[in-house]
Coordinates of C-alpha atoms in Angstrom, one line a residue:
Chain B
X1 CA 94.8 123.8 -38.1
X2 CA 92.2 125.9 -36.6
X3 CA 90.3 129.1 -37.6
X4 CA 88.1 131.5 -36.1
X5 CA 84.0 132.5 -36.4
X6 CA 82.6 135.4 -35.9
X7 CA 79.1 136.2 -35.6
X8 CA 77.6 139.7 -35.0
X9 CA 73.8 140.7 -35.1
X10 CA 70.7 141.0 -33.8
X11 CA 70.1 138.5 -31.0
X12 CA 67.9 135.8 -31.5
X13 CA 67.2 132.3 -30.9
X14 CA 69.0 129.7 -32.2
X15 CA 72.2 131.5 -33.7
X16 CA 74.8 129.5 -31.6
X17 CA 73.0 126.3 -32.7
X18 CA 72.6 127.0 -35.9
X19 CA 76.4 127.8 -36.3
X20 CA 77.5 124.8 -34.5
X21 CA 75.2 122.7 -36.3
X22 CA 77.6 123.7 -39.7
X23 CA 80.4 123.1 -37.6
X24 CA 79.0 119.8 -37.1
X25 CA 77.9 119.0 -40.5
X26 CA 81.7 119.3 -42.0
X27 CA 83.1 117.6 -39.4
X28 CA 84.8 120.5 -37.7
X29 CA 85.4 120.6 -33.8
X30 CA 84.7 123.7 -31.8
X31 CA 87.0 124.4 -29.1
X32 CA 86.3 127.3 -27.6
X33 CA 83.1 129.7 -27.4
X34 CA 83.4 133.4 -26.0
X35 CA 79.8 134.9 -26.7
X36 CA 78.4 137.7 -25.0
X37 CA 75.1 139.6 -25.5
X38 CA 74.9 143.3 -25.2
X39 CA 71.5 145.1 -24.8
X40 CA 70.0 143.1 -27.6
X41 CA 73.4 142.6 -29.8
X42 CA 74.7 139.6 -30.2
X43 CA 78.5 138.4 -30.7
X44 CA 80.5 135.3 -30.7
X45 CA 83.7 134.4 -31.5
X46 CA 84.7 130.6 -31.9
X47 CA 87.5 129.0 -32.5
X48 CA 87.2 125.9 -34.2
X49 CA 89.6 123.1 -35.2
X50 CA 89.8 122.1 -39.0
X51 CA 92.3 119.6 -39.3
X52 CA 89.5 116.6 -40.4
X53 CA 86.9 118.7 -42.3
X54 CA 85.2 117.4 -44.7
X55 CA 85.4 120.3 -47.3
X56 CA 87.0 123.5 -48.2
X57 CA 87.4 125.9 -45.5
X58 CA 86.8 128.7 -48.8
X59 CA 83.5 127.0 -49.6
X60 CA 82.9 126.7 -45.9
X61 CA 83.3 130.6 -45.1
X62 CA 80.8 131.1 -48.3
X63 CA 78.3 128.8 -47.2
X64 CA 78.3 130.5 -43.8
X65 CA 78.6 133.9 -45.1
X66 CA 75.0 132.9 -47.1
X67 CA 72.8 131.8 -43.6
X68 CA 74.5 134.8 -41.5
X69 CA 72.7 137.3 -44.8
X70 CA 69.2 134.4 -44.3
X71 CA 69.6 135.1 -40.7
X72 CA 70.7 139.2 -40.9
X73 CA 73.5 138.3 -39.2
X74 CA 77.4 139.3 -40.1
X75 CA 79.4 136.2 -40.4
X76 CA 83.2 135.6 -40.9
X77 CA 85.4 132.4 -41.3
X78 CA 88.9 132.9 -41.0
X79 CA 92.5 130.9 -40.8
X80 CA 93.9 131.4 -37.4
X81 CA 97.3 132.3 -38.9
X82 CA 95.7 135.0 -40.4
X83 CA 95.4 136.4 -36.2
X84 CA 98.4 134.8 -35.0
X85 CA 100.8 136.2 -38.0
X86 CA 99.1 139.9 -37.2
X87 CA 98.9 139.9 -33.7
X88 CA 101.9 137.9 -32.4
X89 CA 106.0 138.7 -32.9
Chain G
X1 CA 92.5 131.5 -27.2
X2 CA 93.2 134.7 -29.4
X3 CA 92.8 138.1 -27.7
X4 CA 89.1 139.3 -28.8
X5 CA 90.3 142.5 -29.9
X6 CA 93.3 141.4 -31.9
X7 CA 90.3 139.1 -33.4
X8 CA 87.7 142.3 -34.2
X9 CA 90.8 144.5 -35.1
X10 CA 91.8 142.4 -38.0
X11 CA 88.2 142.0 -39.1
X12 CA 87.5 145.4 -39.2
X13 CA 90.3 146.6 -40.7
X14 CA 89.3 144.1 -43.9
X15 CA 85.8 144.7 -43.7
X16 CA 85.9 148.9 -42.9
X17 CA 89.1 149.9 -44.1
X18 CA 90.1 148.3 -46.9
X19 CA 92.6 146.3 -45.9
X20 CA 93.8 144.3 -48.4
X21 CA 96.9 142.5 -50.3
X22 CA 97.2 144.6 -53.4
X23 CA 99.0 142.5 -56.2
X24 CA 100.4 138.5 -55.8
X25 CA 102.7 138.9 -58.8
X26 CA 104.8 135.9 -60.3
X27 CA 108.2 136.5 -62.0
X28 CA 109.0 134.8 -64.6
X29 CA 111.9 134.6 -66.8
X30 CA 112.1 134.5 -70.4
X31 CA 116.0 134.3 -70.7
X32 CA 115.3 130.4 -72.0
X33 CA 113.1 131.5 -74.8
X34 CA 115.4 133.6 -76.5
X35 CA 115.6 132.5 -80.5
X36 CA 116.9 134.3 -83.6
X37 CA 113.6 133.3 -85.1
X38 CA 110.8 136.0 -83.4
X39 CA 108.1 133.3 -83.9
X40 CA 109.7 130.5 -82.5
X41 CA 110.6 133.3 -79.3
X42 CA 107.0 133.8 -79.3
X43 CA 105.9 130.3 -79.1
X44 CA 108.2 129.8 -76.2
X45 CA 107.4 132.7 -74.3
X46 CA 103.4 131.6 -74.7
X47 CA 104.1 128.3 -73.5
X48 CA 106.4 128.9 -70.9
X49 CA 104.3 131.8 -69.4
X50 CA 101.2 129.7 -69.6
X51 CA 102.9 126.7 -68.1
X52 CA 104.2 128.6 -64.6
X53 CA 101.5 130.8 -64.2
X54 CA 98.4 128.4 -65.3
X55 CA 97.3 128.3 -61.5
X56 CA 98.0 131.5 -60.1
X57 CA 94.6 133.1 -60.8
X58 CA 93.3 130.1 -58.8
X59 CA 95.4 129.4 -56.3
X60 CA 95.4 133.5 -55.1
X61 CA 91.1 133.1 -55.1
X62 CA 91.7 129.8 -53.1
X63 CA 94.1 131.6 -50.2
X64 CA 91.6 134.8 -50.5
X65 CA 88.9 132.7 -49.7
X66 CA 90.3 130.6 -47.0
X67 CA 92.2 133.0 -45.0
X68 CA 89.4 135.4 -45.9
X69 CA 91.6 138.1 -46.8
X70 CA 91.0 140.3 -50.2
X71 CA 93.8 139.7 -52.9
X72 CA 92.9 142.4 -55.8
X73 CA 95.4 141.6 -58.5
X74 CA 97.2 138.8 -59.8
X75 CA 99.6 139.5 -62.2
X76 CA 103.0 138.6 -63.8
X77 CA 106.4 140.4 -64.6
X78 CA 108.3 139.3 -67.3
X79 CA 112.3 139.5 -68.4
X80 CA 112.9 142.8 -70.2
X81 CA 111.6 142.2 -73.6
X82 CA 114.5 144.2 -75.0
X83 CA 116.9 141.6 -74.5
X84 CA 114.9 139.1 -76.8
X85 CA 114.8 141.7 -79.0
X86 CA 118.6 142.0 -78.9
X87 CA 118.4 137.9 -80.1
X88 CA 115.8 137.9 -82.2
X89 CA 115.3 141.5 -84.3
X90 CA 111.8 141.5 -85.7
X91 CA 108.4 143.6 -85.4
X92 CA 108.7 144.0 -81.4
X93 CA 105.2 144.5 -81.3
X94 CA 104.7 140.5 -81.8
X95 CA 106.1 140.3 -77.9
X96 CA 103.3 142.4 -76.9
X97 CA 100.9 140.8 -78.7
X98 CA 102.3 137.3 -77.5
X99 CA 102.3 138.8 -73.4
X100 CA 99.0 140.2 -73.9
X101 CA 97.8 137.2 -75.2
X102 CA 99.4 134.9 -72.8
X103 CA 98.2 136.9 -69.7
X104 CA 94.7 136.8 -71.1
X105 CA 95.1 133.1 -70.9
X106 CA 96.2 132.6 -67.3
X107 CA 93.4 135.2 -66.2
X108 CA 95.9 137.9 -64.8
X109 CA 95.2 141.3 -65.1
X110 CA 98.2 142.8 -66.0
X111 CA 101.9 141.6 -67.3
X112 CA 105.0 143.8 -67.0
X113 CA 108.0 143.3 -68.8
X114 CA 107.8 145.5 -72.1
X115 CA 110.9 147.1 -70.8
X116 CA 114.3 148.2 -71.5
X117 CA 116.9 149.0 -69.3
X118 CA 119.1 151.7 -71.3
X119 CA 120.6 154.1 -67.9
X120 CA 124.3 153.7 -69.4
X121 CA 123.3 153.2 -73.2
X122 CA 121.2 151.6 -75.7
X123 CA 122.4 147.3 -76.2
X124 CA 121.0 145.6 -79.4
X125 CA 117.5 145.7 -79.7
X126 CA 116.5 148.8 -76.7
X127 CA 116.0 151.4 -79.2
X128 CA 113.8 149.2 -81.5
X129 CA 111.9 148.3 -78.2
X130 CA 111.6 151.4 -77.3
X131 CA 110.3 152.9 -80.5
X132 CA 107.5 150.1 -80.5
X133 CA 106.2 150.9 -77.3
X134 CA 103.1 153.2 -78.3
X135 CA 102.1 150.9 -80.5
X136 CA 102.1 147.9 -78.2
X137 CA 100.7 149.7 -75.5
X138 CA 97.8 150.9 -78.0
X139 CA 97.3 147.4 -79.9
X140 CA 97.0 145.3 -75.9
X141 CA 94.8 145.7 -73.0
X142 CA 97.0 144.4 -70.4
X143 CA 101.0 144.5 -71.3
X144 CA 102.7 147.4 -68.7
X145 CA 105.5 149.1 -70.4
X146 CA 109.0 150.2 -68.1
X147 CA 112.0 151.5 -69.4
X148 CA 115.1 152.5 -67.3
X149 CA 116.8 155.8 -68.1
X150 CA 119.3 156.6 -65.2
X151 CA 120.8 155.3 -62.2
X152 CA 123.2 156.2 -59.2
X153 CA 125.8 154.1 -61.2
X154 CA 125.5 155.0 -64.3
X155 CA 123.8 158.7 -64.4
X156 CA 121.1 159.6 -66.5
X157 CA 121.0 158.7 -70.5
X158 CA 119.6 162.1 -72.2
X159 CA 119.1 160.6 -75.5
X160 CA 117.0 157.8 -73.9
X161 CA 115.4 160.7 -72.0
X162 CA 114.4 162.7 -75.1
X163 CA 113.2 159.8 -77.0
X164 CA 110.8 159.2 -73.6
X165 CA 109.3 162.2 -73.9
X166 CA 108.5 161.4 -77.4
X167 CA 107.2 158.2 -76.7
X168 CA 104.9 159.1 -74.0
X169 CA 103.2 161.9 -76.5
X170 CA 102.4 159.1 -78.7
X171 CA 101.8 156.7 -76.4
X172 CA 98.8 159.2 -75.6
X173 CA 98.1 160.2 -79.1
X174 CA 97.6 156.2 -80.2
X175 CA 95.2 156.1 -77.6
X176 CA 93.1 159.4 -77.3
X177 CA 90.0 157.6 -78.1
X178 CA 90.3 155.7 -74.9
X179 CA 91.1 158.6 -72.4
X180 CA 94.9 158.0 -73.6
X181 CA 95.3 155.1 -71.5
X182 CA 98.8 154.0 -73.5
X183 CA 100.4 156.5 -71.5
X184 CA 99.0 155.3 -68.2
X185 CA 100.4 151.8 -68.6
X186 CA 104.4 153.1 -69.2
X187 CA 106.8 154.0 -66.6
X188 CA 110.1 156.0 -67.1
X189 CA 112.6 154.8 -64.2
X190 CA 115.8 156.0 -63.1
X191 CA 117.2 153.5 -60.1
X192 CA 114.5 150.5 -60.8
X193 CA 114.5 147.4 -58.9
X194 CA 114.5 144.0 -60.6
X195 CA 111.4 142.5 -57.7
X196 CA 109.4 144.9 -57.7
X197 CA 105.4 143.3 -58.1
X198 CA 103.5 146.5 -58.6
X199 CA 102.3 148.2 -62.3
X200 CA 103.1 149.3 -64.8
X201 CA 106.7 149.4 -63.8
X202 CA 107.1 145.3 -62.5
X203 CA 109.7 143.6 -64.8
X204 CA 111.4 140.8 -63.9
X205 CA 115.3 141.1 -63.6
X206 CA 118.2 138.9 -64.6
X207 CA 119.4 138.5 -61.2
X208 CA 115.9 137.2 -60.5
X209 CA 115.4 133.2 -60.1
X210 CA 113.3 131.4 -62.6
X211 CA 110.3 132.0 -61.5
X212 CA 109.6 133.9 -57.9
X213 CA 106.5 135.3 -55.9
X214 CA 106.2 138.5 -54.7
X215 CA 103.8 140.1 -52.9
X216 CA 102.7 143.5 -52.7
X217 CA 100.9 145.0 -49.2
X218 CA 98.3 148.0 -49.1
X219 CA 96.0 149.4 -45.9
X220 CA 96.3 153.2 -46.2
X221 CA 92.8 152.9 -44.8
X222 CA 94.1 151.2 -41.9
X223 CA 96.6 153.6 -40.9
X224 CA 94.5 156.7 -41.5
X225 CA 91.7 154.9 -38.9
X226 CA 94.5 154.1 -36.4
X227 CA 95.7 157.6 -36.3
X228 CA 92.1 158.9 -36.7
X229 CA 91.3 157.1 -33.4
X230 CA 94.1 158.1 -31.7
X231 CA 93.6 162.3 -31.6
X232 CA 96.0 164.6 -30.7
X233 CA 99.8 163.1 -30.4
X234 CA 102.5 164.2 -30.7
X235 CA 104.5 163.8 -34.2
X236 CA 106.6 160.4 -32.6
X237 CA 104.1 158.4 -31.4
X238 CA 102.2 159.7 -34.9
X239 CA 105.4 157.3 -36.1
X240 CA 104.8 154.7 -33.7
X241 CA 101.9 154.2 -34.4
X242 CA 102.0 153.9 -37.8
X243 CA 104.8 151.7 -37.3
X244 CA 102.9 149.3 -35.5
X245 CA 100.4 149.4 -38.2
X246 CA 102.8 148.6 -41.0
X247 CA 103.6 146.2 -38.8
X248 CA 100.3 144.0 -38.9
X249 CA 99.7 145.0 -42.4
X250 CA 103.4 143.4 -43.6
X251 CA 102.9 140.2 -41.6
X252 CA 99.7 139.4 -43.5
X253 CA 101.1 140.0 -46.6
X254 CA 104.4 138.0 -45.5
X255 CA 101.6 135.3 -44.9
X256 CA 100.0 135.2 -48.2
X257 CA 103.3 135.2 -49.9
X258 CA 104.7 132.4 -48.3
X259 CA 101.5 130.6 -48.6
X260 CA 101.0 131.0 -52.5
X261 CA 104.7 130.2 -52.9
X262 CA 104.1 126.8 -50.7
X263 CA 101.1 125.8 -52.8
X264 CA 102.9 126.9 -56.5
X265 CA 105.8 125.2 -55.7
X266 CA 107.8 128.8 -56.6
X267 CA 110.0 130.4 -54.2
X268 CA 108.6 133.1 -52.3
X269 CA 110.6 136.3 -53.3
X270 CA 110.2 139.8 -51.6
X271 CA 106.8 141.9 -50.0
X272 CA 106.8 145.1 -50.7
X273 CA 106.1 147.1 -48.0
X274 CA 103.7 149.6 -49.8
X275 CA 101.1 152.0 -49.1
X276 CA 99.3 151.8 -52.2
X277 CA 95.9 153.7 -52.4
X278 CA 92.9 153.2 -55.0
X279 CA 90.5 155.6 -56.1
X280 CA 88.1 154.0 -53.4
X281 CA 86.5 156.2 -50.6
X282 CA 89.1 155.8 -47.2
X283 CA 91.8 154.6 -49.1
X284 CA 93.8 157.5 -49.8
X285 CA 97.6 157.9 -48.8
X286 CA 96.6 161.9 -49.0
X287 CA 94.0 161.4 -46.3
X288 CA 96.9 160.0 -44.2
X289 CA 98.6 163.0 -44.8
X290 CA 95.5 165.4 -43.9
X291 CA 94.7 162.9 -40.6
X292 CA 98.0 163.6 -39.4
X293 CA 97.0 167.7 -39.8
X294 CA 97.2 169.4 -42.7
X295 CA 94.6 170.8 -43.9
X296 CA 94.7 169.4 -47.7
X297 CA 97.2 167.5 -49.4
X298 CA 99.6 169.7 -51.0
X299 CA 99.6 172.3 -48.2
X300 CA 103.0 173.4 -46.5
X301 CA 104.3 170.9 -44.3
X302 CA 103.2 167.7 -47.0
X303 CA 106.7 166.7 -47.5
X304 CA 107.3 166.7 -44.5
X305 CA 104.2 164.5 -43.3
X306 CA 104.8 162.1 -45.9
X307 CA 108.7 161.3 -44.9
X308 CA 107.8 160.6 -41.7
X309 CA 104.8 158.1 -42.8
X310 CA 107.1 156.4 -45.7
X311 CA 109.9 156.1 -43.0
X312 CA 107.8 154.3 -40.3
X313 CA 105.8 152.3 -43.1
X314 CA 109.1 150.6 -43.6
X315 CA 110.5 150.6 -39.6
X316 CA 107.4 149.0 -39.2
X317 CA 107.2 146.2 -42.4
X318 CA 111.1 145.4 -41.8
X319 CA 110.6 143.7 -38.9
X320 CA 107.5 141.6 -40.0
X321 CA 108.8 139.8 -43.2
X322 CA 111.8 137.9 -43.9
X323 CA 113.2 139.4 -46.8
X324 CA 111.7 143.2 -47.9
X325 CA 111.7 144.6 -51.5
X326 CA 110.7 146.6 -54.6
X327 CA 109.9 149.4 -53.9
X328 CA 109.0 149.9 -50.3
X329 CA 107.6 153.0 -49.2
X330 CA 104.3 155.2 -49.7
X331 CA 102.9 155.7 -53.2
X332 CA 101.2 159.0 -54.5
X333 CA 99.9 158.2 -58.0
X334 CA 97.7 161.3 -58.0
X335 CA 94.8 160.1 -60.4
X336 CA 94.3 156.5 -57.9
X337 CA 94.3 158.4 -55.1
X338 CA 91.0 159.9 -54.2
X339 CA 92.3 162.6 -51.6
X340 CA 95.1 163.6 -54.3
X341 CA 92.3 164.0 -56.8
X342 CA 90.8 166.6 -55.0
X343 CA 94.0 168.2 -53.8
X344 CA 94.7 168.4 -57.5
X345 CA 90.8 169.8 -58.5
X346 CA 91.5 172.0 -56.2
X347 CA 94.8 173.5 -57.0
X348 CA 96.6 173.1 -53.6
X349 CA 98.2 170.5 -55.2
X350 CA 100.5 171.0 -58.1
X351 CA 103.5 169.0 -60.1
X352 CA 106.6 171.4 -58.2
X353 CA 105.0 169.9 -54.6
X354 CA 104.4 166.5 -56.0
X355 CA 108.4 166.8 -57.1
X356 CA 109.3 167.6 -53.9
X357 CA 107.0 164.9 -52.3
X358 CA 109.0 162.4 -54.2
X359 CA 112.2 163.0 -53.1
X360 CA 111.6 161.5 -49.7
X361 CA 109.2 158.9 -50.9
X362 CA 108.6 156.2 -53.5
X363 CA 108.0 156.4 -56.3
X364 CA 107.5 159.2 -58.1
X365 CA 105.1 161.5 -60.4
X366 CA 102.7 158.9 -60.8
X367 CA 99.8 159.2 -62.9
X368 CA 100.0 162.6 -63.4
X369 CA 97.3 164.0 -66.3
X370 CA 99.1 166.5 -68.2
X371 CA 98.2 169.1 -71.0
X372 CA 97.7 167.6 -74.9
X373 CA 99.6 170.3 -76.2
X374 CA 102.5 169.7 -73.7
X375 CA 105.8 169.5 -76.0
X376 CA 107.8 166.3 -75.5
X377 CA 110.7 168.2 -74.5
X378 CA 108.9 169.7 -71.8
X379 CA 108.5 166.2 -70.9
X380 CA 111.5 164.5 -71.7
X381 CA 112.7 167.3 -69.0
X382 CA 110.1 166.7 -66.2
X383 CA 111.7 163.2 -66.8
X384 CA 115.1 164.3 -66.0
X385 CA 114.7 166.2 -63.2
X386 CA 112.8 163.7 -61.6
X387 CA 115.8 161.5 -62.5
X388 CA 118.2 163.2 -61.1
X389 CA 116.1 163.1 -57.6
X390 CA 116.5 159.7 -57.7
X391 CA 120.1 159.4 -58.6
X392 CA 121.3 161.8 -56.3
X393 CA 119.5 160.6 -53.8
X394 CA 120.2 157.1 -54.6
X395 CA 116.5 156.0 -54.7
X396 CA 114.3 154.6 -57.3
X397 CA 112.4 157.3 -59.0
X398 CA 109.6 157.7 -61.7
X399 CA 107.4 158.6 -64.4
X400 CA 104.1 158.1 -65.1
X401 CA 102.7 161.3 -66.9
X402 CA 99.8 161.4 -69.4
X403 CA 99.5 164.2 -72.2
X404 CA 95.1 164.0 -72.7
X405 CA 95.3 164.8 -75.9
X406 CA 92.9 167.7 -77.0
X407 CA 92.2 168.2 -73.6
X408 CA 93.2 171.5 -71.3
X409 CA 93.8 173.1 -67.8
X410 CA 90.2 172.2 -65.8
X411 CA 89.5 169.1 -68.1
X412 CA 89.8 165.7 -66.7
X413 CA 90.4 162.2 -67.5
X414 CA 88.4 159.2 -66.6
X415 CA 90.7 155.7 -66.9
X416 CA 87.9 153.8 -64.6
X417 CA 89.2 150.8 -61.6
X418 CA 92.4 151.1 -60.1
X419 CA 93.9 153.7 -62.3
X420 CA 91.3 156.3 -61.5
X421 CA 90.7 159.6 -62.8
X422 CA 92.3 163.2 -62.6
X423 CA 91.7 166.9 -63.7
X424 CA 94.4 168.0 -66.0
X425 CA 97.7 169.9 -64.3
X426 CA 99.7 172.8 -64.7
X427 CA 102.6 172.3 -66.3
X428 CA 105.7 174.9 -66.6
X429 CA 105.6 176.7 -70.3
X430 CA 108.7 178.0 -70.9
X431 CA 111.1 175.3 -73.4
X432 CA 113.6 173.3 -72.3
X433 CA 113.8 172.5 -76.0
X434 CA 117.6 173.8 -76.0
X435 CA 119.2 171.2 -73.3
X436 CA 117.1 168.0 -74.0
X437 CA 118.5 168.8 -77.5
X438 CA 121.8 168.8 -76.5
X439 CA 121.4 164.7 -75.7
X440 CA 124.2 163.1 -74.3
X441 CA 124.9 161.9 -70.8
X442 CA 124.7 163.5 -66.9
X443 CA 127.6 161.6 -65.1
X444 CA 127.2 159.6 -62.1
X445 CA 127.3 161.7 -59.0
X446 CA 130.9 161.5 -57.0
X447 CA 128.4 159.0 -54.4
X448 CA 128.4 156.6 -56.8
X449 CA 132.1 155.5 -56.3
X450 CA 131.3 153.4 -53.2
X451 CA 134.1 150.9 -53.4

């Protein structure tokens, strides 16, 4: 099971490490990182794998939907399926 | 990895333009609580309801938050209350009180099922039900009233139709303090379907298993944006694209459904493959219609634009779920709809075009704000005519009219949430007093006889 961050803001230091450090925290392994920075806006998606984390990926998604509002930043977590079922025949 | 797009499309689409899964609704079945005694029904129906449905509040919240998709309502349809009735006789109103009660409970926001099913004539206990409806409706917050006057089979019952027309008037009347909301939570039908998960007309039918999800799909937003960003195209790759929309839209929905039916342990029934609006700003099915080009919704060419979009909301949802129901097409529930609303203020749109509108779309005249002073025949015959659409045309069909009492052309309504608000409309004066009078029955059409 995997599912997919998004992060879109204000660049800044830290954001990457800060979202990978929550990764860390509940366990959850990132696989992939596309991140690109345009003038100064800043946007990431990564795709994570939750198959051994340690909580709720609902509480997870809150808990990072509270720092990206601390940080002014616009953060989702979302179930891959969600992608694959929309995007895939 | 995912294609970045597909990734920000999705995400904008819940975030911008309200994407969203309107109703997870469970079917239930109250066949098994059927006793001569009307408290021991009661008891059943409270215990069985509260038994099947005791975590579907929780577990839709759980799959919104997880898959981060919005799910607005959770709600359940019930067995036609009528046939208890039939079994157990009684104050009918005690089944409302019990479903309102029981739906309370489980934290859903509505419950369906006060219904009758009388298209080819009244069974034990449908006229009793029927005659109780204004007062349930006025005495519960919650219980959705349907009742079934006509069909492609059977034709259209005129003395169920006449005693409609009387029951929406006091369906209103019981309620005028409240904006006359009793009137906004009944639905006359003519062709209904036993799956369908959206209110006030969701019942649960006797071909129906014991218990069943459905799911019902939303996103006018969505489409309106995608045709909004693609300009000036011509009229079939208008379709197209909406098609492709419906497409995305129905697979998410085919998702959640399958997903809530996994974790409830209750096979997954049907999604319908609606475009439901709400009141909310870039939500509006009418906007669809003025993206496309019309100047306002209502204007010349609006039934035209509106077949096309219910036709390619469905090529589009057939193809992404597994097994398609209820009703399936585009709503226009004029009072939910904020673009309708202001077709309505405005005049361009009136009941005749709304008529028309619904013969190549579902449902019906939905949530239409009618005179106070509006007689129930006048009514009972807006009610038949919109039946006949339907059973000539051998679609499902409705009525959702309310009379605000004391209130006149230019006035307006106010119900608040999903159901919205609208300015009184123009209704034809002169009496149809003589033919509703006349009761009786409107055959089948010569269609009908298939086999």
């Amino acid at each position: 099971m995997r599912a997919i961050i998004t992060v879109v803001g204000r660049d800044m230091v830290g954001i990457l490490a800060r979202v990978a450090g929550e990764c860390a925290k509940i366990n959850a392994n990132v696989i992939e990182v596309n991140q690109s920075v345009l003038q100064d806006m800043f946007a990431m998606i990564m795709l994570i794998d939750i198959s051994k984390i340690t909580c709720k990926l609902g509480d997870f998604g809150e808990a990072m939907d509270a720092i990206g509002q601390e940080m002014g930043l616009k953060i989702h977590v979302m179930h891959e399926d969600l992608f694959n079922s929309m995007h895939r025949v | 990895m995912l294609n970045t797009n597909d990734i920000l499309e999705t995400i904008t689409m819940i975030q911008d333009e309200n994407l969203d899964i309107r109703t997870i609704t469970m079917g239930i079945s109250l066949l098994d609580c059927a006793d001569s005694d009307i408290h021991v029904s009661c008891r059943k129906i409270y215990e069985k309801i509260t038994r099947c449905a005791k975590d579907l509040v929780s577990t839709g919240c759980e799959i919104e938050r997880e898959y981060g998709i919005p799910i607005i309502n959770k709600r359940i349809s019930v067995t036609p209350i009528s046939m208890l009735c039939g079994v157990s006789g009684g104050d009918q109103v005690e089944y409302a009180k019990v479903l309102d009660k029981a739906s309370k409970a489980v934290g859903v926001n509505f419950i369906g099922g006060f219904s009758a099913l009388v298209q080819k004539g009244f069974a034990a206990g449908d006229r009793e039900l029927i005659r109780a409806i204004p007062e349930a409706l006025a005495i519960t917050d919650q219980v959705c009233s349907s009742v079934n006057i006509g069909s492609t089979k059977a034709g259209i019952n005129m003395d169920a139709v006449a005693m409609m027309g009387n029951v929406i008037k006091q369906s209103a009347q019981l309620t005028a303090d409240r904006d006359c909301i009793g009137a906004a939570k009944l639905v006359v039908f003519c062709n209904a379907v036993e799956d369908n998960p959206f209110m006030a007309g969701a019942f649960h039918g006797v071909g129906e298993p014991d218990t069943v999800i459905h799911v019902g799909v939303s996103g006018p937003g969505v489409v309106r944006a995608a045709l909004s960003k693609a300009g000036d195209i011509p009229l079939n790759e208008v379709a197209d694209l909406i098609k492709r929309t419906a497409f995305k839209i129905t697979r998410m929905g085919q998702l959640v459904g399958a997903e809530a039916s996994r974790r409830l342990g209750v096979p997954f029934g049907i999604v319908d493959l609606s475009l439901a609006p709400t009141p909310a700003i870039g939500d509006s099915v009418a906007h669809i219609l003025e993206e496309i080009g019309l100047e306002q919704c209502g204007a010349p060419g609006t039934t035209a634009a509106l077949a096309m979009l219910n036709d390619a909301v469905k090529k589009g949802g057939v193809m992404a779920s597994s097994t398609v129901g209820g009703l399936s097409g585009a709503f226009i529930p004029v009072t939910e709809d904020a673009g309708m609303i202001d077709a309505a203020r405005a005049g361009t749109l009136s009941i005749e075009k709304l008529e028309a509108m619904t013969a190549v779309c579902s449902v019906g005249l939905d949530m239409i704000v009618i005179p106070g002073d509006t007689s129930a025949e006048t009514i009972a015959a807006i009610i038949a005519d919109e039946a006949a659409i339907g059973m000539v045309n051998q679609k499902t069909t409705a009525v959702r009219l309310i009379p605000a009492v004391g209130k006149a052309m230019g006035e307006e309504l106010n119900f608040g949430g999903l159901l919205g608000s609208g300015p009184v409309m123009k209704v034809g004066t002169k009496s149809p007093a003589r033919m509703i009078g006349r009761g009786g029955h409107i055959p089948a059409p010569m269609h009908s006889l298939k086999n």
